Coordinates of C-alpha atoms and ligand atoms in Angstrom, one line a residue:
S1 CA -18.8 5.8 25.2
T2 CA -15.2 4.7 24.7
C3 CA -14.6 1.2 26.1
L4 CA -11.8 1.6 28.6
P5 CA -9.3 -1.2 28.4
Q6 CA -10.1 -3.7 31.1
R7 CA -7.5 -2.9 33.8
R8 CA -5.3 -6.0 34.0
T9 CA -4.6 -6.5 37.6
F10 CA -2.6 -9.2 39.4
Q11 CA -3.7 -11.1 42.4
T12 CA -2.1 -8.6 44.8
A13 CA -0.9 -11.2 47.2
P14 CA -0.8 -10.1 50.9
P15 CA 2.6 -8.7 51.9
P16 CA 4.9 -11.7 51.8
T17 CA 6.2 -13.0 55.0
T18 CA 9.3 -14.0 53.1
I19 CA 11.3 -11.6 51.0
P20 CA 10.8 -12.3 47.3
D21 CA 14.0 -13.5 45.6
Y22 CA 13.4 -11.5 42.5
A23 CA 13.0 -7.9 41.4
F24 CA 12.5 -5.7 38.4
A25 CA 14.5 -3.0 36.7
F26 CA 12.6 -0.7 34.5
D27 CA 13.9 1.5 31.7
I28 CA 11.9 4.8 31.5
D29 CA 11.6 6.3 28.0
G30 CA 9.6 4.0 25.8
V31 CA 8.6 1.7 28.7
L32 CA 7.0 3.8 31.4
L33 CA 6.8 7.2 29.7
H34 CA 6.8 8.8 26.2
S35 CA 8.5 12.1 27.1
S36 CA 6.0 13.3 29.8
T37 CA 3.1 11.0 29.0
P38 CA 2.8 7.7 30.9
V39 CA 2.6 4.6 28.8
P40 CA -0.9 3.1 29.3
G41 CA -0.9 0.7 32.2
A42 CA 2.5 1.7 33.5
S43 CA 1.3 3.5 36.6
E44 CA -1.1 0.7 37.5
T45 CA 1.6 -1.9 37.0
L46 CA 4.0 -0.2 39.4
H47 CA 1.2 0.2 41.9
D48 CA 0.5 -3.6 41.7
L49 CA 4.2 -4.3 42.2
R50 CA 4.3 -2.0 45.2
A51 CA 1.2 -3.7 46.7
A52 CA 2.8 -7.1 46.1
R53 CA 6.0 -5.7 47.7
I54 CA 8.1 -6.8 44.8
P55 CA 11.1 -4.5 44.7
F56 CA 11.9 -2.5 41.5
I57 CA 14.3 0.2 40.4
L58 CA 14.2 2.7 37.5
L59 CA 17.3 2.6 35.3
T60 CA 17.4 5.3 32.6
N61 CA 20.0 6.7 30.2
G62 CA 18.1 9.9 30.5
G63 CA 19.3 12.8 32.7
G64 CA 19.8 16.5 32.7
T65 CA 18.5 17.3 36.1
S66 CA 19.1 16.4 39.7
E67 CA 18.0 12.9 40.9
T68 CA 15.7 14.6 43.5
A69 CA 14.0 16.7 40.9
R70 CA 13.6 13.8 38.4
V71 CA 12.2 11.5 41.1
A72 CA 9.7 14.1 42.1
D73 CA 8.7 14.6 38.5
L74 CA 8.4 10.8 37.9
S75 CA 6.4 10.3 41.1
A76 CA 3.9 12.9 39.9
K77 CA 3.7 11.6 36.3
L78 CA 3.3 7.9 37.5
N79 CA 1.2 8.8 40.4
L80 CA 3.4 6.8 42.8
D81 CA 5.8 8.0 45.5
L82 CA 9.1 6.7 44.3
D83 CA 12.2 6.5 46.5
L84 CA 15.4 8.2 45.5
D85 CA 17.2 4.9 46.1
Q86 CA 15.0 3.3 43.4
F87 CA 16.4 5.7 40.7
I88 CA 19.5 5.6 38.6
Q89 CA 20.0 8.0 35.7
S90 CA 22.8 8.3 33.1
H91 CA 25.1 10.6 35.2
T92 CA 24.3 9.2 38.7
P93 CA 27.5 7.2 38.7
F94 CA 29.5 10.5 38.2
A95 CA 28.9 11.2 41.9
D96 CA 31.6 8.6 42.6
I97 CA 34.3 10.1 40.4
H98 CA 36.2 11.9 43.1
E99 CA 39.5 12.3 41.3
Y100 CA 38.2 15.4 39.5
H101 CA 36.5 17.1 42.4
E102 CA 39.2 19.8 42.7
K103 CA 40.0 19.8 39.0
T104 CA 38.3 21.9 36.3
V105 CA 35.6 20.1 34.3
L106 CA 33.6 21.1 31.3
V107 CA 30.0 19.8 31.6
I108 CA 28.2 19.6 28.3
G109 CA 24.5 18.9 27.7
G110 CA 21.0 19.5 29.0
D111 CA 18.9 22.7 29.3
Y112 CA 20.6 25.9 30.6
D113 CA 23.1 25.1 33.3
N114 CA 21.1 22.4 34.9
C115 CA 23.8 19.7 34.5
A116 CA 26.5 22.1 35.8
R117 CA 24.4 22.7 38.8
V118 CA 24.0 18.9 39.4
A119 CA 27.8 18.5 39.0
R120 CA 28.5 21.3 41.5
E121 CA 25.8 20.9 44.1
D122 CA 25.0 17.2 44.0
Y123 CA 28.2 15.5 42.9
G124 CA 30.8 17.8 44.6
F125 CA 32.8 19.1 41.5
Q126 CA 34.1 22.5 42.6
N127 CA 35.3 24.0 39.3
V128 CA 32.6 23.4 36.7
V129 CA 32.4 25.4 33.4
T130 CA 29.8 25.1 30.7
P131 CA 29.9 25.9 26.9
A132 CA 27.8 29.0 27.7
D133 CA 30.6 30.3 30.0
L134 CA 33.2 29.7 27.3
I135 CA 31.3 31.2 24.4
T136 CA 30.5 34.2 26.5
A137 CA 34.1 34.6 27.7
Y138 CA 35.6 33.9 24.2
P139 CA 32.8 34.8 21.6
D140 CA 35.2 34.2 18.7
I141 CA 35.7 30.6 19.6
W142 CA 32.7 29.7 17.5
P143 CA 31.7 32.4 15.1
F144 CA 28.1 31.1 14.5
A145 CA 26.9 31.1 18.1
K146 CA 25.7 34.7 17.9
V147 CA 22.1 33.5 17.2
F148 CA 22.1 31.8 20.6
K149 CA 23.6 34.8 22.4
D150 CA 20.4 35.6 24.4
Y151 CA 19.9 32.0 25.4
Y152 CA 23.5 31.7 26.8
A153 CA 23.3 35.1 28.5
Q154 CA 20.5 33.8 30.7
F155 CA 22.9 31.4 32.6
A156 CA 26.5 32.0 31.6
R157 CA 28.8 32.6 34.5
P158 CA 32.1 34.6 34.4
L159 CA 35.0 32.2 34.5
P160 CA 36.3 32.1 38.0
P161 CA 39.5 34.1 38.1
H162 CA 41.5 31.4 39.8
L163 CA 40.8 29.2 36.8
T164 CA 42.1 31.6 34.2
T165 CA 45.7 31.7 35.3
Q166 CA 47.0 28.4 33.9
K167 CA 49.1 29.2 30.9
S168 CA 50.4 26.2 29.0
L169 CA 54.2 25.9 29.1
N170 CA 54.4 25.5 25.3
P171 CA 56.6 28.4 24.0
N172 CA 54.9 28.1 20.6
D173 CA 51.5 28.8 22.0
H174 CA 49.5 31.5 20.3
P175 CA 49.5 34.8 22.3
L176 CA 45.7 34.6 22.5
T177 CA 45.6 31.3 24.4
H178 CA 43.1 31.6 27.2
N179 CA 45.1 30.5 30.3
L180 CA 42.3 28.1 31.1
K181 CA 43.0 24.4 31.6
I182 CA 40.2 21.9 31.4
D183 CA 41.0 18.7 33.1
A184 CA 38.0 16.6 32.0
I185 CA 35.0 16.8 29.7
F186 CA 31.7 15.4 30.9
V187 CA 28.7 14.9 28.6
Y188 CA 25.8 14.5 31.1
N189 CA 22.8 14.8 28.7
D190 CA 21.9 15.4 25.1
P191 CA 23.8 18.5 23.9
R192 CA 21.4 21.2 22.6
D193 CA 24.0 23.1 20.5
W194 CA 26.0 20.3 18.8
A195 CA 28.1 22.8 16.8
L196 CA 29.4 24.7 19.8
D197 CA 29.8 21.6 21.9
L198 CA 31.6 19.7 19.2
T199 CA 33.9 22.7 18.5
L200 CA 34.9 23.0 22.2
T201 CA 35.4 19.2 22.5
I202 CA 37.6 19.1 19.4
D203 CA 39.5 22.2 20.5
L204 CA 40.3 20.4 23.8
L205 CA 41.2 17.1 22.2
L206 CA 43.7 18.9 19.9
S207 CA 45.0 21.1 22.7
H208 CA 48.2 20.9 24.6
A209 CA 47.1 19.1 27.8
G210 CA 43.7 20.7 28.0
H211 CA 44.8 24.4 27.7
L212 CA 42.0 26.0 25.8
G213 CA 43.2 27.8 22.6
T214 CA 46.4 25.8 22.2
L215 CA 47.5 23.0 19.9
S216 CA 49.4 20.1 21.1
P217 CA 53.1 20.5 20.0
L218 CA 53.1 16.7 19.5
N219 CA 51.0 17.4 16.4
N220 CA 53.4 19.8 14.7
N221 CA 51.2 22.6 15.7
S222 CA 49.1 22.1 12.6
N223 CA 45.3 22.2 12.6
L224 CA 45.3 18.9 10.7
P225 CA 47.9 16.5 12.2
N226 CA 48.1 14.8 8.8
N227 CA 51.1 12.7 9.7
G228 CA 49.2 11.0 12.4
Y229 CA 47.7 12.3 15.6
Q230 CA 49.8 11.8 18.7
Q231 CA 47.9 11.7 22.0
D232 CA 49.0 14.5 24.2
S233 CA 47.7 14.6 27.8
Q234 CA 44.3 15.7 26.6
P235 CA 41.5 15.9 29.0
P236 CA 39.5 12.6 29.2
L237 CA 36.1 12.5 27.7
L238 CA 33.4 10.9 29.9
L239 CA 30.1 10.2 28.2
S240 CA 27.0 9.3 30.1
N241 CA 24.7 7.7 27.6
P242 CA 25.5 5.8 24.3
D243 CA 21.9 5.7 23.0
L244 CA 21.9 6.3 19.3
W245 CA 18.1 6.3 19.4
W246 CA 15.4 6.8 22.0
S247 CA 11.7 6.8 22.2
S248 CA 10.0 10.2 22.9
S249 CA 6.5 11.5 22.3
Y250 CA 7.3 11.6 18.5
H251 CA 6.1 8.5 16.6
L252 CA 9.6 7.6 15.4
P253 CA 12.7 7.1 17.6
R254 CA 14.8 10.3 18.0
L255 CA 18.6 10.6 18.0
G256 CA 20.0 10.3 21.5
Q257 CA 23.3 11.3 23.0
G258 CA 24.9 8.5 21.1
G259 CA 24.2 10.5 17.9
F260 CA 26.4 13.3 19.3
H261 CA 29.1 10.7 20.0
A262 CA 28.8 9.5 16.4
A263 CA 29.1 13.0 15.1
L264 CA 32.2 13.6 17.3
R265 CA 33.8 10.4 16.1
G266 CA 33.1 11.3 12.5
L267 CA 34.7 14.7 13.0
W268 CA 37.6 13.2 14.9
S269 CA 38.4 10.6 12.3
T270 CA 38.3 13.2 9.6
I271 CA 40.5 15.7 11.5
T272 CA 43.1 13.0 12.4
N273 CA 42.8 11.3 9.0
N274 CA 41.7 8.1 10.7
T275 CA 45.0 7.9 12.6
A276 CA 43.6 8.0 16.1
D277 CA 40.6 6.4 17.8
L278 CA 38.6 8.7 20.0
Q279 CA 39.4 7.8 23.6
T280 CA 36.3 7.9 25.7
R281 CA 34.9 6.5 29.0
T282 CA 31.3 5.6 28.4
F283 CA 28.7 5.2 31.2
G284 CA 25.0 4.3 30.9
K285 CA 23.3 1.2 29.6
P286 CA 24.6 -1.3 28.2
M287 CA 27.8 -0.9 30.1
Q288 CA 28.7 -3.5 32.8
G289 CA 29.6 -0.9 35.3
T290 CA 26.2 0.8 35.0
Y291 CA 24.4 -2.5 35.7
E292 CA 26.7 -3.2 38.7
F293 CA 26.0 0.3 40.0
A294 CA 22.2 -0.4 39.5
E295 CA 22.3 -3.7 41.3
R296 CA 24.1 -2.2 44.2
R297 CA 21.3 0.4 44.4
L298 CA 18.6 -2.2 44.0
R299 CA 20.1 -4.3 46.8
G300 CA 20.3 -1.3 49.1
Y301 CA 16.7 -0.3 48.3
R302 CA 15.5 -3.9 48.9
K303 CA 17.2 -4.0 52.3
K304 CA 15.6 -0.6 53.1
L305 CA 12.2 -1.9 51.9
F306 CA 12.2 -5.0 54.1
G307 CA 14.4 -3.9 57.0
Q308 CA 17.1 -6.5 57.5
V309 CA 17.8 -8.8 54.5
G310 CA 19.4 -12.0 55.7
L311 CA 21.6 -14.6 54.0
N312 CA 18.5 -16.7 53.5
D313 CA 16.9 -13.9 51.5
P314 CA 19.1 -13.9 48.3
L315 CA 18.2 -11.9 45.3
R316 CA 18.4 -14.5 42.6
R317 CA 16.8 -12.8 39.6
V318 CA 16.2 -9.4 38.1
Y319 CA 13.9 -8.8 35.2
M320 CA 15.2 -5.9 33.1
V321 CA 12.3 -4.4 31.1
G322 CA 13.4 -2.1 28.2
D323 CA 12.5 -0.8 24.8
N324 CA 16.0 -0.5 23.3
P325 CA 17.7 -3.7 22.1
A326 CA 21.1 -1.9 22.0
S327 CA 21.0 -0.7 25.6
D328 CA 18.5 -2.3 27.8
I329 CA 18.6 -5.8 26.3
R330 CA 22.3 -5.9 25.3
G331 CA 23.2 -4.6 28.8
A332 CA 21.1 -7.1 30.8
N333 CA 22.1 -10.0 28.5
G334 CA 25.8 -9.2 28.9
Y335 CA 25.8 -8.3 32.5
V336 CA 27.8 -10.5 34.8
S337 CA 26.5 -9.9 38.3
P338 CA 29.3 -9.9 41.0
F339 CA 26.5 -10.8 43.4
G340 CA 25.5 -13.9 41.6
S341 CA 22.0 -12.8 40.4
E342 CA 20.6 -13.7 37.0
W343 CA 19.3 -10.9 34.8
K344 CA 16.6 -11.7 32.3
S345 CA 15.8 -9.2 29.5
V346 CA 12.3 -8.3 28.5
L347 CA 11.8 -6.2 25.3
V348 CA 8.6 -4.3 25.0
K349 CA 7.0 -2.9 21.8
T350 CA 6.1 0.5 23.1
G351 CA 9.5 2.3 22.3
V352 CA 12.5 2.1 20.0
Y353 CA 11.9 -1.5 19.1
R354 CA 9.2 -1.9 16.5
E355 CA 7.5 -5.3 15.9
G356 CA 8.9 -6.8 12.7
T357 CA 12.3 -5.1 13.0
S358 CA 15.2 -7.1 14.2
A359 CA 15.8 -7.0 17.9
N360 CA 19.5 -7.3 16.9
G361 CA 19.1 -4.0 14.9
F362 CA 21.4 -1.1 15.8
G363 CA 23.7 -3.2 17.9
G364 CA 20.8 -4.8 19.8
E365 CA 20.5 -8.3 21.0
K366 CA 17.8 -11.0 21.2
P367 CA 16.0 -10.7 24.6
T368 CA 14.8 -13.4 26.9
K369 CA 11.2 -12.4 26.0
V370 CA 9.4 -9.9 23.7
L371 CA 6.1 -8.7 25.0
Q372 CA 3.6 -5.9 24.2
D373 CA 4.2 -3.5 27.1
V374 CA 5.3 -3.1 30.7
T375 CA 2.1 -4.6 32.1
E376 CA 2.6 -7.9 30.2
A377 CA 6.3 -7.8 31.0
V378 CA 5.6 -7.7 34.8
R379 CA 2.9 -10.3 34.5
W380 CA 5.3 -12.7 32.7
G381 CA 8.1 -11.9 35.1
M382 CA 6.0 -12.7 38.2
E383 CA 4.8 -15.9 36.7
D384 CA 8.4 -16.8 35.6
A385 CA 9.8 -16.1 39.0
E386 CA 7.2 -18.0 41.0
Ligands
LIG401 O1 18.0 10.6 26.8 C1 17.2 9.5 27.2 C2 17.3 8.4 26.2 O2 18.6 8.2 25.8 C3 16.8 7.0 26.7 O3 16.4 7.0 28.0 O4 15.0 5.9 29.8 O5 15.1 4.8 27.5 O6 17.1 4.8 29.0 P1 15.9 5.5 28.6
LIG402 MG1 14.1 3.4 26.7

């Protein structure tokens, strides 16, 4: 019979009379899950933390569906009822971007129109279009998308008439411009059709103020602004996850949304002859803003867990457990908490990081601790904190 690994359990202390002054933040892919399969010991470890009433949150650069749906999915996979307040994914902070709520946004990434639905129904963006809508409305915009026609037809929506009346004021515009103005480009999750998504993004970055089908007059109306690209009022590009690699069910790390960003940067530098940096606003780990957003969520969840949290119940330390030196570790190491908490980074060997490779590889950083897996990470964290 196979010898089951002895389940390593902690002394699950009785519920504390005082509120613990520490907590955990767990990355998901490569720490708790490999795609849909729980990492051995992960579920039990979260159960032990729950029993010991040690607060924890899940902080992932993943996304592509609503927080509600993902939390339900994670609760089933990890066999633990997780609270929505414990969960932050790559595009969760987009819910706070109110300045574009009445504007027209292009939402890129994910399966079907799931991300567009999240933007509309969960985050309040009223005018959301997808690459499927655009390739269906303007089939010639990318000649090679015909192979995906049936896929896009399943969920493409007609462009709302009130959105297709905004003609750019540039007299030199081609008569075929589309009278559609995109005010911002969001990449919520890994693009599935990089060719179409790159084409649309480049079209808009070269456009006159986000009018699809135009070229900015600032760039001599040429396709290749060889004499130096001049920034017109192009729509801002908001990216939700810079991960170049991530750990899935494949035995080697897979290219993440950061790979799409790199491809876009390569195209942009070629098109502009290296005369213009690609202006982007990037969310997700390792960004400071993402960790601040996560700590606010963690503090709110901790208060909910214990009822009132008084001034004598400070949160002094958070253990960030991750598999990616470039996002989880770099982010926790560099995070300066406005609340005064200290974040320690624990790198596990069950994901992107492989023993023997440099933790500083691919823009990573040296963690506080390197341990085998999430079970050992929690054991060490609880001992370190006590
Ligand atoms: O798309 C998900 C991937 O970029 C990494 O996710 O959970 O390891 O932050 P995670
Ligand atoms: Mg990970």
